């Protein structure tokens, strides 16, 4: 167990938020740490959210305390039951547990309404009849102060009556709002009488038709934190300017606790978008197959792609928590995924673009069962048997008719090792009437069984293969960045930056039979990391590429 008075050890994460928490616990300012992750159920979680999940749940793992999962369900027009379930599944998948501490801002609607009335009674809030456009116009700009609404000086009595009638559904959507009465000349625009409640006649996923007025985020957020006795309310930097408003509300309301808000820099990842509004657009307009399309930066997409949750946690841990928004290269994330899979993923052989190879001096009808290591980096992963025969398939691009000097694979007269099997030398190619190579003819050295050199001679390279008689057909999906531009929309329309080649479907691939047994994420030797798609069936195998073996993007795109 941690000794709370001890200095953090070197491998413990350190950042300004953890330092603050540590100090608050040591000084006794905080007796029991309470954090929360507060998603709006209006979309699936993406890897940016994972940063907030890992931070809020992570500090509780490190310092003790509880982290609530609180749905910020204050806008029924955009929310959906589907998202409530998906978000819980994704947080659990990342490896975190909120125990019994599942809450909803909608649990507090009655209390929030009472607090709104409290503000009205104190002369700190009023009902405004200005339209949304007028409110915007009256608000002023960064350089000009705002102007007061003509309804700003209604009496508390009139406001209470109007607010009750808003609740009783007497007015149309948008006809009235409740606003805080703060300061129309404030240098902080968030303090220029912000809207607290609006009329939205939409059924709510949890409260149904009970309400037609809803608190907005700014009113619900801090008060929900107070109700839950959240001690450290951690959010992203764009809310820094809202903090004075949250503090004003807490000052002016009889809340049971005083949470403090701390802001950190959000995660931005290159070659993708991390905004729910944009992700919804990609799904709704069919640019991707759904929220779980493996090209999506959503947790459900990453899961379908085969990314282990441990790699996501590790990636986020390495980024650290800072006070500035930065752009992280996708290749950095992919490298972390590779590192995790390199040690954990079993090796298998799969040929994505097969060409037949016939070993002329290998006895017809003979099948050998050869031993293949499951993971050369991990002896405990053991070995498996692979069937070997006279007719095999290898990758088309592992052969060249007129190879350059440095070509270390098959060519006429050139000897290579077939992984785990034998040395073979290509003797001849067979072509069809159009001149396409359809078959490679080889001879093998029977003394090289297992791929070992019989006399110390060296071969130029090692290639993978599958047995023609045993291999299973499969479809393989190769994914590339969803956006060709590192910062979509940086110059021009963000959708124009979609990568037209983000998905390449390979049919007619051939894989070793062990891959029919739903293996989880595997390394296809020499090709990359792959996992079976949930739609994969024994008679129609389907694999997704999680990540290639190397970062090919930098090289291919010439940067
Ligand atoms: P988006 O900008 O994608 O629409 P959001 O902030 O509206 O996201 P919420 O559901 O409100 O989505 O987010 C829940 C929590 O996740 C918030 O505390 C928010 O600050 C945090 N969060 C959202 N995006 C990121 C990100 N890219 N990096 C870090 N934290 C994030
Ligand atoms: Mg939000």
Coordinates of C-alpha atoms and ligand atoms in Angstrom, one line a residue:
X1 CA 0.0 0.0 0.0
X2 CA 1.0 3.6 -0.5
X3 CA 2.2 5.5 2.4
X4 CA 0.5 8.8 1.8
X5 CA 3.2 10.9 3.5
X6 CA 5.9 9.4 1.3
X7 CA 7.3 11.2 -1.7
X8 CA 6.1 9.7 -5.0
X9 CA 8.4 7.1 -6.4
X10 CA 10.1 7.7 -9.7
X11 CA 7.8 5.5 -11.8
X12 CA 4.6 7.0 -10.4
X13 CA 3.0 9.5 -12.7
X14 CA 3.5 13.2 -11.7
X15 CA 1.7 16.2 -13.0
X16 CA 0.1 19.4 -11.7
X17 CA -3.2 17.7 -11.0
X18 CA -1.7 14.8 -9.1
X19 CA 0.6 17.2 -7.2
X20 CA -2.5 19.3 -6.2
X21 CA -4.4 16.2 -5.0
X22 CA -1.4 14.9 -3.1
X23 CA -1.0 18.3 -1.4
X24 CA -4.7 18.5 -0.6
X25 CA -4.7 15.1 0.9
X26 CA -1.5 15.8 2.9
X27 CA -2.8 19.1 4.2
X28 CA -6.1 17.6 5.1
X29 CA -8.0 20.1 2.9
X30 CA -9.4 17.0 1.2
X31 CA -10.2 14.0 3.5
X32 CA -11.5 11.7 0.8
X33 CA -10.9 12.2 -2.9
X34 CA -13.9 12.2 -5.1
X35 CA -13.6 12.7 -8.9
X36 CA -16.0 12.0 -11.7
X37 CA -16.1 11.3 -15.5
X38 CA -19.0 13.3 -16.9
X39 CA -19.8 12.3 -20.5
X40 CA -22.7 13.7 -22.4
X41 CA -24.6 10.7 -23.8
X42 CA -24.7 12.2 -27.3
X43 CA -22.1 10.0 -29.0
X44 CA -19.6 7.2 -28.4
X45 CA -16.5 7.8 -26.4
X46 CA -13.3 8.5 -28.4
X47 CA -9.7 8.3 -27.4
X48 CA -9.8 11.9 -26.2
X49 CA -12.4 10.9 -23.6
X50 CA -10.1 8.0 -22.7
X51 CA -7.6 10.6 -21.5
X52 CA -10.2 12.0 -19.1
X53 CA -11.3 8.5 -18.0
X54 CA -7.7 7.5 -17.3
X55 CA -7.1 10.6 -15.3
X56 CA -10.2 10.7 -13.2
X57 CA -10.2 7.0 -12.5
X58 CA -6.5 6.8 -12.4
X59 CA -6.0 9.3 -9.6
X60 CA -8.5 7.4 -7.5
X61 CA -6.6 4.1 -8.0
X62 CA -3.4 5.9 -7.0
X63 CA -4.7 8.0 -4.0
X64 CA -7.8 6.1 -2.9
X65 CA -11.3 7.6 -3.1
X66 CA -14.1 7.2 -5.6
X67 CA -14.7 8.2 -9.2
X68 CA -18.3 8.6 -10.2
X69 CA -19.5 8.0 -13.7
X70 CA -22.0 10.8 -14.2
X71 CA -24.0 11.2 -17.4
X72 CA -24.5 14.8 -18.2
X73 CA -27.9 14.2 -19.7
X74 CA -29.2 17.7 -19.9
X75 CA -30.0 18.0 -23.6
X76 CA -32.6 15.4 -24.6
X77 CA -32.7 16.6 -28.1
X78 CA -29.3 15.1 -28.8
X79 CA -29.1 12.2 -26.4
X80 CA -29.9 8.6 -26.9
X81 CA -30.3 5.4 -24.8
X82 CA -27.8 3.7 -27.1
X83 CA -25.0 6.0 -26.0
X84 CA -25.7 5.5 -22.3
X85 CA -25.0 1.8 -22.7
X86 CA -22.1 2.1 -25.1
X87 CA -20.3 4.6 -22.8
X88 CA -20.5 2.2 -19.8
X89 CA -19.2 -0.7 -21.9
X90 CA -16.3 1.4 -23.1
X91 CA -15.3 2.6 -19.7
X92 CA -15.3 -1.0 -18.4
X93 CA -13.4 -2.2 -21.4
X94 CA -10.7 0.4 -20.7
X95 CA -10.4 -1.3 -17.3
X96 CA -12.2 1.0 -14.9
X97 CA -15.0 0.5 -12.5
X98 CA -17.4 3.0 -10.9
X99 CA -18.9 0.5 -8.5
X100 CA -22.3 1.8 -7.4
X101 CA -21.4 5.3 -8.3
X102 CA -23.4 5.7 -11.5
X103 CA -25.2 9.0 -11.6
X104 CA -27.1 11.2 -14.0
X105 CA -27.5 15.0 -14.0
X106 CA -31.2 14.1 -14.5
X107 CA -31.3 12.6 -11.0
X108 CA -30.9 16.2 -9.8
X109 CA -33.5 18.0 -12.0
X110 CA -35.8 18.6 -9.0
X111 CA -32.9 20.0 -6.9
X112 CA -31.6 22.1 -9.7
X113 CA -35.0 23.5 -10.3
X114 CA -35.2 24.4 -6.6
X115 CA -31.8 26.1 -6.8
X116 CA -32.9 28.1 -9.8
X117 CA -35.9 29.3 -7.8
X118 CA -33.5 30.2 -5.0
X119 CA -31.5 32.4 -7.4
X120 CA -34.6 34.1 -8.6
X121 CA -35.7 34.8 -5.0
X122 CA -32.3 36.3 -4.3
X123 CA -32.6 38.5 -7.3
X124 CA -29.8 36.6 -9.1
X125 CA -31.8 35.2 -12.0
X126 CA -34.6 36.3 -14.3
X127 CA -36.8 35.0 -17.1
X128 CA -35.9 36.6 -20.4
X129 CA -38.2 36.7 -23.5
X130 CA -35.4 37.7 -25.9
X131 CA -34.8 35.1 -28.7
X132 CA -31.6 33.2 -28.9
X133 CA -30.4 35.6 -31.7
X134 CA -31.3 38.6 -29.7
X135 CA -29.5 37.3 -26.6
X136 CA -26.4 36.8 -28.7
X137 CA -26.7 40.3 -30.2
X138 CA -27.2 41.9 -26.7
X139 CA -24.3 40.0 -25.3
X140 CA -21.7 42.2 -26.9
X141 CA -18.2 41.2 -28.0
X142 CA -14.8 40.8 -26.6
X143 CA -14.2 44.5 -27.1
X144 CA -17.8 45.9 -26.4
X145 CA -19.8 45.4 -23.3
X146 CA -23.2 43.8 -23.5
X147 CA -26.5 45.5 -23.1
X148 CA -29.1 44.6 -20.5
X149 CA -32.2 42.8 -21.7
X150 CA -35.4 44.8 -21.4
X151 CA -36.7 41.9 -19.2
X152 CA -33.8 42.1 -16.8
X153 CA -35.6 43.9 -14.1
X154 CA -38.6 41.8 -13.7
X155 CA -39.5 41.3 -10.0
X156 CA -38.7 38.1 -8.2
X157 CA -42.4 37.4 -8.0
X158 CA -43.0 37.7 -11.7
X159 CA -39.9 35.7 -12.5
X160 CA -41.0 32.9 -10.1
X161 CA -44.4 32.8 -11.7
X162 CA -43.0 32.8 -15.3
X163 CA -40.4 30.1 -14.4
X164 CA -43.1 27.9 -12.9
X165 CA -45.2 28.4 -16.1
X166 CA -42.2 27.5 -18.2
X167 CA -42.0 24.3 -16.3
X168 CA -45.8 23.8 -16.8
X169 CA -45.3 23.8 -20.5
X170 CA -47.2 27.1 -21.1
X171 CA -44.6 28.4 -23.6
X172 CA -43.1 27.3 -26.9
X173 CA -39.5 26.1 -27.3
X174 CA -37.3 29.2 -27.3
X175 CA -40.0 31.6 -26.2
X176 CA -38.3 32.1 -22.8
X177 CA -35.1 31.2 -21.0
X178 CA -33.9 31.7 -17.4
X179 CA -30.7 33.7 -17.1
X180 CA -28.4 34.4 -14.3
X181 CA -28.2 38.1 -13.4
X182 CA -24.5 38.8 -13.1
X183 CA -22.8 41.5 -15.1
X184 CA -23.5 42.5 -18.7
X185 CA -20.2 44.4 -18.8
X186 CA -18.0 41.7 -17.5
X187 CA -14.7 41.1 -19.4
X188 CA -15.6 37.4 -19.2
X189 CA -18.5 36.9 -21.7
X190 CA -19.5 33.8 -19.7
X191 CA -20.6 36.1 -16.9
X192 CA -22.8 38.3 -19.1
X193 CA -26.1 36.9 -17.8
X194 CA -25.6 33.3 -19.0
X195 CA -28.6 31.2 -19.8
X196 CA -29.4 28.6 -17.1
X197 CA -32.6 27.0 -18.4
X198 CA -34.2 26.5 -21.7
X199 CA -37.5 25.0 -23.0
X200 CA -36.9 21.8 -24.9
X201 CA -40.0 19.8 -25.6
X202 CA -38.4 16.5 -26.3
X203 CA -38.8 13.3 -24.3
X204 CA -35.8 12.6 -22.1
X205 CA -34.3 9.1 -22.2
X206 CA -34.7 8.9 -18.4
X207 CA -37.3 11.4 -17.2
X208 CA -39.6 11.0 -20.2
X209 CA -42.1 13.8 -20.4
X210 CA -41.7 14.9 -16.8
X211 CA -39.8 18.1 -17.8
X212 CA -39.9 20.5 -20.7
X213 CA -37.3 22.8 -19.3
X214 CA -33.8 21.7 -18.9
X215 CA -30.8 23.2 -17.2
X216 CA -27.9 23.8 -19.5
X217 CA -24.5 22.3 -19.0
X218 CA -23.1 25.3 -17.1
X219 CA -25.9 25.3 -14.6
X220 CA -26.0 21.5 -14.1
X221 CA -22.3 20.8 -14.1
X222 CA -21.0 22.5 -11.0
X223 CA -24.1 21.8 -8.9
X224 CA -24.0 18.1 -9.8
X225 CA -20.4 18.1 -8.7
X226 CA -21.4 19.7 -5.4
X227 CA -24.3 17.3 -4.8
X228 CA -21.8 14.4 -5.3
X229 CA -19.3 16.0 -3.0
X230 CA -16.7 15.9 -5.8
X231 CA -13.5 17.3 -4.5
X232 CA -11.5 17.7 -7.7
X233 CA -13.6 18.5 -10.7
X234 CA -11.2 17.8 -13.6
X235 CA -12.1 19.0 -17.1
X236 CA -10.5 20.3 -20.3
X237 CA -9.1 23.7 -20.9
X238 CA -12.0 25.1 -22.8
X239 CA -13.9 25.3 -19.5
X240 CA -11.3 27.5 -17.8
X241 CA -13.2 30.6 -18.8
X242 CA -16.4 29.1 -17.3
X243 CA -14.8 28.5 -13.9
X244 CA -15.8 32.1 -12.7
X245 CA -19.4 31.3 -13.5
X246 CA -19.3 27.9 -11.7
X247 CA -17.7 29.6 -8.7
X248 CA -20.4 32.4 -8.8
X249 CA -23.1 29.8 -8.8
X250 CA -21.6 27.9 -5.9
X251 CA -21.2 31.1 -4.0
X252 CA -24.8 32.0 -4.5
X253 CA -26.4 28.7 -3.8
X254 CA -26.9 26.6 -0.6
X255 CA -24.9 23.7 -2.0
X256 CA -23.6 21.0 0.3
X257 CA -20.0 21.1 -0.9
X258 CA -17.6 23.3 -2.8
X259 CA -15.8 21.4 -5.6
X260 CA -12.7 23.0 -7.2
X261 CA -12.2 22.7 -10.9
X262 CA -8.9 22.0 -12.5
X263 CA -8.4 22.2 -16.3
X264 CA -6.0 20.1 -18.4
X265 CA -5.1 20.1 -22.1
X266 CA -7.2 18.0 -24.3
X267 CA -5.8 15.2 -26.5
X268 CA -5.7 16.0 -30.2
X269 CA -4.5 13.2 -32.4
X270 CA -3.2 13.6 -36.0
X271 CA -5.0 12.3 -39.1
X272 CA -8.3 11.9 -37.3
X273 CA -10.9 14.1 -35.6
X274 CA -11.8 14.0 -31.9
X275 CA -15.1 16.0 -31.8
X276 CA -18.4 14.2 -31.3
X277 CA -20.1 16.6 -33.7
X278 CA -17.7 15.6 -36.4
X279 CA -17.8 11.9 -35.5
X280 CA -21.6 11.9 -35.6
X281 CA -21.4 13.5 -39.1
X282 CA -19.0 10.8 -40.3
X283 CA -21.4 8.1 -39.1
X284 CA -24.6 9.8 -40.3
X285 CA -23.4 10.6 -43.7
X286 CA -21.9 7.2 -44.3
X287 CA -18.3 8.1 -44.6
X288 CA -17.6 5.2 -42.3
X289 CA -19.5 2.0 -41.6
X290 CA -20.6 3.1 -38.1
X291 CA -19.3 4.2 -34.7
X292 CA -17.3 0.9 -34.5
X293 CA -15.7 1.2 -37.9
X294 CA -12.1 0.3 -37.2
X295 CA -10.9 3.5 -38.7
X296 CA -12.8 5.6 -36.2
X297 CA -10.9 7.0 -33.1
X298 CA -13.8 5.8 -30.9
X299 CA -13.1 3.2 -28.3
X300 CA -15.5 0.9 -29.9
X301 CA -13.7 1.3 -33.2
X302 CA -10.3 0.8 -31.7
X303 CA -11.7 -2.4 -30.0
X304 CA -13.0 -3.7 -33.3
X305 CA -9.6 -3.0 -34.8
X306 CA -7.9 -5.1 -32.2
X307 CA -6.2 -2.3 -30.1
X308 CA -5.7 -3.7 -26.6
X309 CA -7.0 -1.4 -23.8
X310 CA -3.7 -1.6 -22.1
X311 CA -2.1 0.0 -25.1
X312 CA -4.5 2.9 -24.9
X313 CA -3.9 3.4 -21.1
X314 CA -0.2 3.2 -21.7
X315 CA -0.3 5.7 -24.5
X316 CA -2.2 8.1 -22.4
X317 CA 0.0 7.6 -19.4
X318 CA 3.1 8.4 -21.6
X319 CA 1.5 11.7 -22.8
X320 CA 1.1 13.0 -19.3
X321 CA -1.2 15.7 -18.2
X322 CA -0.3 19.3 -19.0
X323 CA -1.8 22.8 -19.1
X324 CA -1.7 23.0 -22.9
X325 CA -3.5 21.4 -25.9
X326 CA -1.1 19.7 -28.2
X327 CA -1.3 17.6 -31.3
X328 CA 0.0 14.0 -30.9
X329 CA 1.2 12.1 -33.9
X330 CA -0.8 9.1 -34.8
X331 CA 2.4 7.2 -35.4
X332 CA 3.2 7.7 -31.6
X333 CA 0.0 5.9 -30.8
X334 CA 0.6 3.2 -33.3
X335 CA 4.1 2.6 -31.9
X336 CA 2.6 2.0 -28.5
X337 CA 0.1 -0.5 -30.0
X338 CA 3.0 -2.3 -31.7
X339 CA 5.0 -2.5 -28.5
X340 CA 2.1 -4.1 -26.7
X341 CA 1.2 -6.5 -29.4
X342 CA 4.8 -7.5 -30.1
X343 CA 5.0 -9.2 -26.7
X344 CA 1.5 -10.5 -26.6
X345 CA 0.3 -11.4 -30.1
X346 CA 0.8 -15.0 -31.3
X347 CA 2.5 -15.3 -34.7
X348 CA 0.6 -16.9 -37.6
X349 CA 1.2 -17.2 -41.3
X350 CA -1.1 -15.6 -43.8
X351 CA -0.6 -14.8 -47.4
X352 CA -2.4 -11.7 -48.5
X353 CA -1.6 -11.8 -52.2
X354 CA -1.0 -15.5 -53.0
X355 CA 1.0 -17.0 -55.8
X356 CA 1.4 -20.8 -56.0
X357 CA 4.8 -22.3 -55.3
X358 CA 5.4 -26.0 -56.3
X359 CA 8.4 -27.9 -54.9
X360 CA 9.3 -30.2 -57.8
X361 CA 11.5 -32.6 -55.8
X362 CA 9.2 -32.9 -52.8
X363 CA 7.3 -36.2 -52.8
X364 CA 3.7 -36.0 -54.0
X365 CA 1.0 -36.8 -51.5
X366 CA 3.4 -36.3 -48.5
X367 CA 2.4 -34.0 -45.7
X368 CA 4.7 -33.0 -42.8
X369 CA 3.7 -31.4 -39.6
X370 CA 6.4 -28.9 -38.7
X371 CA 6.9 -27.0 -35.4
X372 CA 6.3 -23.3 -35.5
X373 CA 7.1 -20.9 -32.6
X374 CA 4.1 -19.0 -31.5
X375 CA 6.1 -16.0 -30.3
X376 CA 9.9 -15.7 -30.7
X377 CA 9.9 -13.0 -28.0
X378 CA 8.2 -15.3 -25.5
X379 CA 9.3 -18.9 -25.1
X380 CA 6.3 -19.6 -22.9
X381 CA 4.0 -19.0 -25.8
X382 CA 5.1 -22.5 -27.1
X383 CA 4.8 -23.9 -30.6
X384 CA 2.1 -25.2 -32.9
X385 CA 2.1 -27.6 -35.8
X386 CA 1.9 -26.3 -39.4
X387 CA 1.2 -28.6 -42.3
X388 CA 3.7 -28.6 -45.2
X389 CA 3.4 -30.2 -48.6
X390 CA 4.5 -30.0 -52.2
X391 CA 2.2 -27.1 -53.1
X392 CA 2.3 -23.9 -51.2
X393 CA 1.3 -20.3 -51.6
X394 CA 3.6 -17.4 -50.9
X395 CA 3.3 -13.6 -51.4
X396 CA 3.4 -12.5 -55.0
X397 CA 5.8 -9.7 -54.1
X398 CA 8.2 -12.1 -52.4
X399 CA 9.2 -13.0 -55.9
X400 CA 10.9 -10.9 -58.6
X401 CA 11.7 -11.9 -62.1
X402 CA 14.4 -9.2 -62.5
X403 CA 15.4 -8.4 -58.9
X404 CA 17.7 -5.6 -57.9
X405 CA 20.9 -6.6 -56.2
X406 CA 19.5 -6.0 -52.7
X407 CA 16.4 -8.1 -53.2
X408 CA 16.5 -10.7 -50.4
X409 CA 13.6 -12.9 -51.4
X410 CA 12.8 -15.3 -54.2
X411 CA 14.2 -15.0 -57.6
X412 CA 15.3 -17.5 -60.2
X413 CA 18.4 -19.2 -58.9
X414 CA 18.1 -17.6 -55.5
X415 CA 17.7 -19.7 -52.3
X416 CA 15.5 -18.6 -49.4
X417 CA 14.2 -20.1 -46.3
X418 CA 10.5 -21.0 -46.0
X419 CA 9.8 -20.1 -42.4
X420 CA 10.0 -23.1 -40.0
X421 CA 10.3 -25.4 -43.1
X422 CA 13.0 -25.8 -45.7
X423 CA 15.5 -23.9 -47.9
X424 CA 14.1 -23.6 -51.4
X425 CA 15.6 -22.4 -54.7
X426 CA 13.4 -21.1 -57.5
X427 CA 14.1 -22.8 -60.8
X428 CA 11.4 -21.6 -63.1
X429 CA 8.3 -19.5 -63.5
X430 CA 5.1 -20.5 -65.2
X431 CA 3.2 -17.8 -67.1
X432 CA -0.3 -17.6 -68.5
X433 CA -1.0 -16.6 -72.2
X434 CA -0.9 -12.9 -71.1
X435 CA 2.5 -13.2 -69.7
X436 CA 1.4 -13.1 -66.0
X437 CA 3.3 -15.2 -63.6
X438 CA 0.9 -17.9 -62.2
X439 CA 3.3 -20.3 -60.5
X440 CA 6.8 -20.6 -59.2
X441 CA 8.7 -23.9 -59.5
X442 CA 11.3 -24.6 -56.9
X443 CA 13.5 -27.3 -55.5
X444 CA 14.1 -27.8 -51.8
X445 CA 17.0 -29.2 -49.8
X446 CA 15.7 -32.1 -47.6
X447 CA 18.6 -31.6 -45.2
X448 CA 17.3 -28.1 -44.2
X449 CA 14.2 -29.4 -42.3
X450 CA 12.9 -26.9 -39.7
X451 CA 14.6 -24.1 -41.7
X452 CA 18.1 -24.9 -40.3
X453 CA 21.1 -24.7 -42.5
X454 CA 22.5 -28.2 -43.1
X455 CA 26.1 -27.0 -43.8
X456 CA 26.3 -23.5 -42.5
X457 CA 25.4 -21.9 -45.8
X458 CA 23.4 -18.7 -45.6
X459 CA 20.2 -17.9 -47.4
X460 CA 19.3 -14.4 -48.6
X461 CA 16.1 -14.2 -46.6
X462 CA 13.1 -15.9 -45.0
X463 CA 9.6 -15.8 -46.4
X464 CA 6.3 -17.0 -45.0
X465 CA 3.9 -19.4 -46.8
X466 CA 0.8 -21.5 -46.4
X467 CA 0.1 -25.1 -47.5
X468 CA -2.2 -25.1 -50.6
X469 CA -4.0 -28.2 -49.3
X470 CA -4.7 -26.7 -45.8
X471 CA -4.9 -23.0 -46.1
X472 CA -8.3 -21.3 -45.5
X473 CA -9.6 -18.4 -47.6
X474 CA -10.0 -15.1 -45.9
X475 CA -10.9 -11.5 -46.5
X476 CA -8.5 -9.0 -45.0
X477 CA -9.1 -5.3 -44.4
X478 CA -6.1 -3.0 -44.4
X479 CA -6.8 0.3 -42.8
X480 CA -4.9 3.5 -43.2
X481 CA -5.4 7.0 -41.6
X482 CA -9.0 8.1 -41.9
X483 CA -7.8 11.6 -42.9
X484 CA -4.9 12.2 -45.3
X485 CA -4.2 15.6 -43.6
X486 CA -2.7 15.6 -40.2
X487 CA -5.0 18.4 -39.1
X488 CA -8.3 17.9 -41.0
X489 CA -9.8 21.2 -41.9
X490 CA -6.7 23.2 -41.3
X491 CA -7.0 24.7 -44.7
X492 CA -10.5 24.2 -46.1
X493 CA -13.4 21.9 -45.4
X494 CA -12.5 19.1 -43.0
X495 CA -14.4 16.5 -44.9
X496 CA -12.4 17.2 -48.0
X497 CA -9.4 15.9 -46.1
X498 CA -10.8 12.4 -45.8
X499 CA -8.3 9.8 -47.0
X500 CA -9.9 8.1 -50.1
X501 CA -7.6 5.1 -49.4
X502 CA -8.3 4.5 -45.8
X503 CA -9.7 1.1 -46.4
X504 CA -8.3 -1.5 -48.7
X505 CA -10.2 -4.8 -48.9
X506 CA -8.1 -7.8 -49.9
X507 CA -10.2 -10.9 -50.9
X508 CA -8.6 -14.2 -51.8
X509 CA -6.1 -14.2 -49.0
X510 CA -5.0 -17.6 -47.6
X511 CA -4.3 -18.2 -43.9
X512 CA -3.1 -21.1 -41.9
X513 CA -5.9 -23.2 -40.4
X514 CA -5.1 -22.3 -36.8
X515 CA -6.6 -18.9 -37.6
X516 CA -10.1 -20.4 -37.8
X517 CA -10.0 -20.8 -34.0
X518 CA -10.8 -17.1 -33.2
X519 CA -7.3 -16.3 -32.0
X520 CA -7.6 -12.7 -30.8
X521 CA -5.0 -10.3 -32.1
X522 CA -2.2 -12.1 -33.9
X523 CA 0.8 -11.1 -35.9
X524 CA 0.7 -12.3 -39.5
X525 CA 4.4 -12.9 -39.9
X526 CA 6.1 -10.2 -41.8
X527 CA 2.8 -8.4 -42.5
X528 CA 1.3 -6.8 -39.4
X529 CA -1.0 -7.3 -36.5
X530 CA -4.5 -8.5 -37.3
X531 CA -7.6 -9.6 -35.4
X532 CA -10.8 -11.4 -36.5
X533 CA -13.6 -9.0 -37.1
X534 CA -16.8 -9.7 -35.1
X535 CA -18.5 -10.5 -38.4
X536 CA -15.9 -13.2 -39.2
X537 CA -17.4 -16.7 -39.5
X538 CA -15.6 -20.1 -39.8
X539 CA -16.7 -20.3 -43.5
X540 CA -16.0 -16.7 -44.2
X541 CA -13.0 -15.5 -42.2
X542 CA -12.5 -11.8 -42.0
X543 CA -9.6 -10.0 -40.4
X544 CA -8.9 -6.4 -39.6
X545 CA -5.4 -5.0 -39.6
X546 CA -4.8 -3.5 -36.3
X547 CA -1.5 -1.9 -37.2
X548 CA 1.3 -2.6 -39.7
X549 CA 4.7 -3.9 -38.5
X550 CA 6.4 -0.7 -39.3
X551 CA 5.3 2.9 -39.8
X552 CA 4.9 3.0 -43.5
X553 CA 3.2 6.4 -43.6
X554 CA 6.3 8.5 -43.2
X555 CA 8.1 6.6 -45.9
X556 CA 5.2 6.3 -48.5
X557 CA 4.1 9.9 -48.2
X558 CA 7.6 11.2 -48.6
X559 CA 7.7 13.2 -45.3
Ligands
LIG1 P1 -16.4 16.5 -27.9 O1 -15.5 17.7 -27.9 O2 -15.8 15.3 -28.5 O3 -17.8 16.8 -28.4 P2 -17.2 16.8 -25.2 O4 -16.3 17.5 -24.4 O5 -18.4 17.5 -25.7 O6 -16.5 16.1 -26.4 P3 -18.2 15.2 -23.1 O7 -19.1 14.0 -23.2 O8 -18.8 16.4 -22.6 O9 -17.7 15.5 -24.6 O10 -16.9 14.8 -22.4 C1 -16.7 14.2 -21.2 C2 -15.4 14.5 -20.6 O11 -14.4 14.1 -21.5 C3 -15.2 16.0 -20.4 O12 -14.7 16.2 -19.1 C4 -14.3 16.4 -21.4 O13 -13.5 17.5 -20.9 C5 -13.4 15.2 -21.7 N1 -12.9 15.2 -23.0 C6 -13.6 15.3 -24.2 N2 -12.7 15.3 -25.2 C7 -11.5 15.2 -24.7 C8 -10.2 15.2 -25.3 N3 -10.0 15.3 -26.6 N4 -9.1 15.1 -24.5 C9 -9.3 15.0 -23.2 N5 -10.5 15.0 -22.5 C10 -11.6 15.1 -23.3
LIG2 MG1 -19.3 18.5 -23.6

